[in-house]
Structure formats: C-alpha cells, structure tokens
Amino acid sequence: QDRSLPTWIPSTLHYARWGWGVLEPEPGKIDCDFLDRELRQSRESGQQYAFRVMCCSTSRGQPYHPAWLKTVGAKELQAEYGKEAPFPIPDMDDPVVLEKHLDFIRRLGARYDGHPDIDHIDLGSIGWWGEWHLSGSKSAKLPTLENRKRVVDAYLAACPKTPIVMIIGGSECLTYAAQRGAGWRADCHCDMGGF
C-alpha cells in the first residue's frame, strides 16, 4: 500500500506490532478475523507477515493491554514516560496478568503456529512496545527474571514451527531465548551502538 516505494525495491515482508488488547478484545477470544484479514492482505500483496505483541504503551490515552484485564482482578502499575502524567500498564508479575497473558500466547500459537503466511513472530510482550525495557520510567520495573523467562518459554512452546525472533535489547532474556532456539534482530541502526 506504500505508493512511495519504488517498484525496483521489492517488499516481501509485512511487519506489524499490535497491542494485546487489539488481538484479544474479549477474555479468551483472539480476534482471528482481524489477524486472518491481515494475513490475507499480505499474501495478496506477495508478502509474508511478521508481528509483535505489545502490552505496555507509553501513551496515557492509548493502552496496549486489554481493558477487560481490570474486570478479572488483574493488577496495574502506574508508570510515567517523558512528560506524560502517570498512567496504567499491566503488572506482568501479577499472577492474574501473567496467567492471562501466557494463556493468550498459548492460544495464539495453537491457531497460528506453522501458518504458511507467517514469516516469524517477534518475541515481545515485555516492556515499552514489547521491546524488553521500561526506560524513562522511574516507578515501573520490569517483571522478575523468572517471569520474563516464563514469557520466553511460552512463545517458544507455542510456536515450535514458526520462527521466533527477539529484539537485541532483551539482555539476559535474549541470551536465554537464543540458547533455546530463538533468532535475534536489531530494530534500527541505533541498536547497533548509535545511542
């Protein structure tokens, strides 16, 4: 759909990032119509699809986690980013949040693992934009290493056929994921030392 892309540069991969709340707008119900439409449009464009799930938005008015989480007793943390007033993000150490999210990953894999139109899935979920950090927040902390490893394990268990790739900012969890078969990638040139 990018009309500015020259015809001599082939676009073979459609990459997207979606909030958990977009993909699971109701408890226990993945929006398969949405994802199937994305996959079909990519295939019709001659592309494969790749995506990342995000749980922590840096924008007060546009959360990535599902609105229904609070209704099932899940805890939220108050975080800040830049000049934003404190806003809620899911507490990924909370047993309810963690259980619901791990179940979501399991069901996502049960439906889409090995799908011929999916090139890879980014191992996201943790931190701002699913990038495994909460930089710029003084109050919000990453989940425990044990719980971060549980998220890694959930993605790898849910998708034994579809390649799982992790952004290089994941520190010890990147090593953990790579040792278990995940690939890795940089998000931009800055990830190669530009900061």
Short mmCIF file of C-alpha atoms in Angstrom, two decimals:
data_model
loop_
_atom_site.label_atom_id
_atom_site.label_comp_id
_atom_site.label_asym_id
_atom_site.label_seq_id
_atom_site.Cartn_x
_atom_site.Cartn_y
_atom_site.Cartn_z
CA GLN A 1 0.00 0.00 0.00
CA ASP A 2 3.02 2.31 0.20
CA ARG A 3 2.82 4.27 -3.06
CA SER A 4 6.21 5.89 -2.41
CA LEU A 5 8.02 2.53 -2.55
CA PRO A 6 9.91 2.27 -5.83
CA THR A 7 8.98 -0.74 -7.94
CA TRP A 8 12.62 -1.83 -8.01
CA ILE A 9 12.62 -2.37 -4.21
CA PRO A 10 10.58 -5.50 -3.54
CA SER A 11 8.62 -5.57 -0.31
CA THR A 12 8.43 -9.22 0.66
CA LEU A 13 7.55 -8.85 4.34
CA HIS A 14 4.68 -7.04 6.06
CA TYR A 15 5.73 -6.28 9.65
CA ALA A 16 3.25 -5.03 12.24
CA ARG A 17 3.03 -4.53 16.00
CA TRP A 18 -0.29 -4.93 17.76
CA GLY A 19 -1.44 -4.31 21.30
CA TRP A 20 -2.59 -7.32 23.28
CA GLY A 21 -5.98 -5.59 23.62
CA VAL A 22 -6.37 -5.38 19.84
CA LEU A 23 -5.65 -9.08 19.41
CA GLU A 24 -7.73 -10.21 22.41
CA PRO A 25 -10.52 -7.63 22.84
CA GLU A 26 -12.56 -10.05 24.98
CA PRO A 27 -11.25 -12.52 27.56
CA GLY A 28 -10.31 -15.78 25.91
CA LYS A 29 -11.23 -14.62 22.39
CA ILE A 30 -8.46 -13.84 19.93
CA ASP A 31 -9.68 -11.65 17.09
CA CYS A 32 -8.93 -14.24 14.40
CA ASP A 33 -10.97 -12.31 11.83
CA PHE A 34 -8.57 -9.38 12.23
CA LEU A 35 -5.39 -11.48 12.00
CA ASP A 36 -6.74 -13.61 9.16
CA ARG A 37 -7.54 -10.44 7.21
CA GLU A 38 -4.00 -9.13 7.82
CA LEU A 39 -2.53 -12.41 6.62
CA ARG A 40 -4.76 -12.49 3.53
CA GLN A 41 -3.89 -8.90 2.57
CA SER A 42 -0.19 -9.64 2.96
CA ARG A 43 -0.45 -12.78 0.83
CA GLU A 44 -2.38 -10.87 -1.86
CA SER A 45 0.46 -8.30 -1.87
CA GLY A 46 3.05 -11.03 -2.37
CA GLN A 47 4.30 -10.72 1.20
CA GLN A 48 4.66 -12.82 4.28
CA TYR A 49 3.58 -11.46 7.65
CA ALA A 50 5.56 -10.85 10.83
CA PHE A 51 4.29 -9.29 14.03
CA ARG A 52 4.95 -8.44 17.66
CA VAL A 53 2.51 -8.28 20.57
CA MET A 54 2.82 -5.24 22.83
CA CYS A 55 1.46 -4.86 26.37
CA CYS A 56 2.93 -1.55 27.63
CA SER A 57 2.14 1.67 25.80
CA THR A 58 3.91 4.95 26.56
CA SER A 59 0.74 6.93 25.85
CA ARG A 60 -1.79 7.54 28.60
CA GLY A 61 -4.77 7.54 26.26
CA GLN A 62 -3.79 4.54 24.12
CA PRO A 63 -3.08 1.50 26.29
CA TYR A 64 -1.93 -1.72 24.64
CA HIS A 65 -3.27 -4.08 27.29
CA PRO A 66 -6.91 -5.22 27.20
CA ALA A 67 -9.45 -3.06 29.02
CA TRP A 68 -11.02 -6.24 30.42
CA LEU A 69 -7.94 -7.10 32.50
CA LYS A 70 -9.16 -4.99 35.42
CA THR A 71 -12.52 -6.76 35.38
CA VAL A 72 -10.86 -10.13 36.04
CA GLY A 73 -8.90 -8.83 39.03
CA ALA A 74 -5.60 -8.09 37.31
CA LYS A 75 -3.26 -5.51 38.82
CA GLU A 76 -1.85 -2.49 37.04
CA LEU A 77 1.23 -0.40 37.75
CA GLN A 78 1.40 3.36 37.44
CA ALA A 79 4.18 4.32 35.05
CA GLU A 80 5.40 7.55 33.53
CA TYR A 81 7.14 8.25 30.29
CA GLY A 82 8.57 11.60 29.26
CA LYS A 83 6.19 14.36 30.30
CA GLU A 84 3.14 12.10 30.48
CA ALA A 85 1.29 12.04 33.79
CA PRO A 86 1.31 8.60 35.43
CA PHE A 87 -0.74 6.05 33.51
CA PRO A 88 -1.52 2.34 33.96
CA ILE A 89 0.39 -0.55 32.46
CA PRO A 90 -0.19 -4.22 33.31
CA ASP A 91 1.78 -5.64 36.23
CA MET A 92 3.41 -8.60 34.48
CA ASP A 93 4.40 -10.00 37.90
CA ASP A 94 0.76 -10.16 38.95
CA PRO A 95 -0.34 -13.83 38.82
CA VAL A 96 -3.63 -12.94 37.08
CA VAL A 97 -1.96 -10.82 34.39
CA LEU A 98 0.78 -13.38 33.83
CA GLU A 99 -1.66 -16.32 33.66
CA LYS A 100 -3.95 -14.49 31.20
CA HIS A 101 -1.04 -13.43 29.02
CA LEU A 102 0.63 -16.86 28.96
CA ASP A 103 -2.74 -18.36 28.04
CA PHE A 104 -3.12 -15.80 25.25
CA ILE A 105 0.32 -16.77 23.85
CA ARG A 106 -0.61 -20.47 24.03
CA ARG A 107 -3.87 -19.88 22.14
CA LEU A 108 -2.17 -17.63 19.59
CA GLY A 109 0.30 -20.43 18.85
CA ALA A 110 -2.42 -23.08 18.75
CA ARG A 111 -4.16 -21.12 15.99
CA TYR A 112 -1.23 -19.67 14.01
CA ASP A 113 1.91 -21.76 14.57
CA GLY A 114 3.14 -23.06 11.23
CA HIS A 115 0.82 -20.78 9.24
CA PRO A 116 2.31 -20.57 5.73
CA ASP A 117 1.77 -16.80 5.54
CA ILE A 118 3.72 -16.02 8.74
CA ASP A 119 7.44 -15.44 8.32
CA HIS A 120 8.16 -15.01 12.04
CA ILE A 121 6.79 -13.74 15.33
CA ASP A 122 8.70 -11.21 17.37
CA LEU A 123 9.13 -12.36 20.95
CA GLY A 124 7.65 -9.25 22.52
CA SER A 125 5.12 -8.55 25.25
CA ILE A 126 7.51 -7.21 27.91
CA GLY A 127 8.29 -3.50 28.36
CA TRP A 128 7.54 -0.47 26.21
CA TRP A 129 6.34 -1.55 22.78
CA GLY A 130 7.32 -5.16 23.61
CA GLU A 131 11.00 -4.14 23.48
CA TRP A 132 12.00 -5.59 26.88
CA HIS A 133 12.77 -2.29 28.64
CA LEU A 134 10.95 0.43 30.57
CA SER A 135 13.49 3.17 30.03
CA GLY A 136 12.41 6.60 31.15
CA SER A 137 10.11 5.36 33.91
CA LYS A 138 11.22 5.92 37.48
CA SER A 139 8.46 3.89 39.11
CA ALA A 140 7.72 0.96 36.79
CA LYS A 141 10.04 -2.01 36.88
CA LEU A 142 10.39 -4.97 34.54
CA PRO A 143 8.91 -8.22 35.76
CA THR A 144 11.18 -10.60 37.61
CA LEU A 145 13.70 -12.52 35.54
CA GLU A 146 11.78 -15.70 36.34
CA ASN A 147 8.55 -14.27 34.89
CA ARG A 148 10.33 -12.84 31.84
CA LYS A 149 11.74 -16.31 31.18
CA ARG A 150 8.23 -17.74 31.50
CA VAL A 151 7.11 -15.42 28.68
CA VAL A 152 10.07 -16.54 26.55
CA ASP A 153 9.26 -20.18 27.27
CA ALA A 154 5.58 -19.61 26.41
CA TYR A 155 6.38 -18.20 22.95
CA LEU A 156 8.85 -20.98 22.17
CA ALA A 157 6.46 -23.69 23.37
CA ALA A 158 3.50 -22.18 21.48
CA CYS A 159 5.38 -21.88 18.19
CA PRO A 160 7.67 -24.83 17.52
CA LYS A 161 7.19 -24.45 13.74
CA THR A 162 7.09 -20.67 13.27
CA PRO A 163 10.42 -18.88 13.77
CA ILE A 164 10.56 -16.77 16.93
CA VAL A 165 12.84 -13.74 16.84
CA MET A 166 13.79 -11.41 19.72
CA ILE A 167 15.00 -7.83 19.68
CA ILE A 168 18.59 -7.47 20.89
CA GLY A 169 17.62 -5.18 23.78
CA GLY A 170 16.38 -8.12 25.86
CA SER A 171 19.71 -8.51 27.75
CA GLU A 172 19.80 -11.78 29.71
CA CYS A 173 16.46 -12.87 28.25
CA LEU A 174 17.87 -12.55 24.73
CA THR A 175 20.64 -14.97 25.67
CA TYR A 176 18.09 -17.26 27.31
CA ALA A 177 15.82 -17.18 24.22
CA ALA A 178 18.69 -17.64 21.74
CA GLN A 179 20.02 -20.64 23.67
CA ARG A 180 16.59 -22.22 23.25
CA GLY A 181 16.37 -21.64 19.51
CA ALA A 182 15.06 -18.10 19.05
CA GLY A 183 16.63 -15.84 16.48
CA TRP A 184 17.58 -12.24 17.16
CA ARG A 185 17.35 -8.95 15.31
CA ALA A 186 18.09 -5.26 15.69
CA ASP A 187 15.22 -2.78 15.48
CA CYS A 188 17.24 0.02 13.92
CA HIS A 189 20.79 1.24 13.34
CA CYS A 190 20.72 2.77 16.83
CA ASP A 191 20.52 -0.74 18.27
CA MET A 192 23.97 -1.35 16.77
CA GLY A 193 25.54 1.19 19.12
CA GLY A 194 24.16 4.51 17.89
CA PHE A 195 22.97 5.51 21.36
#
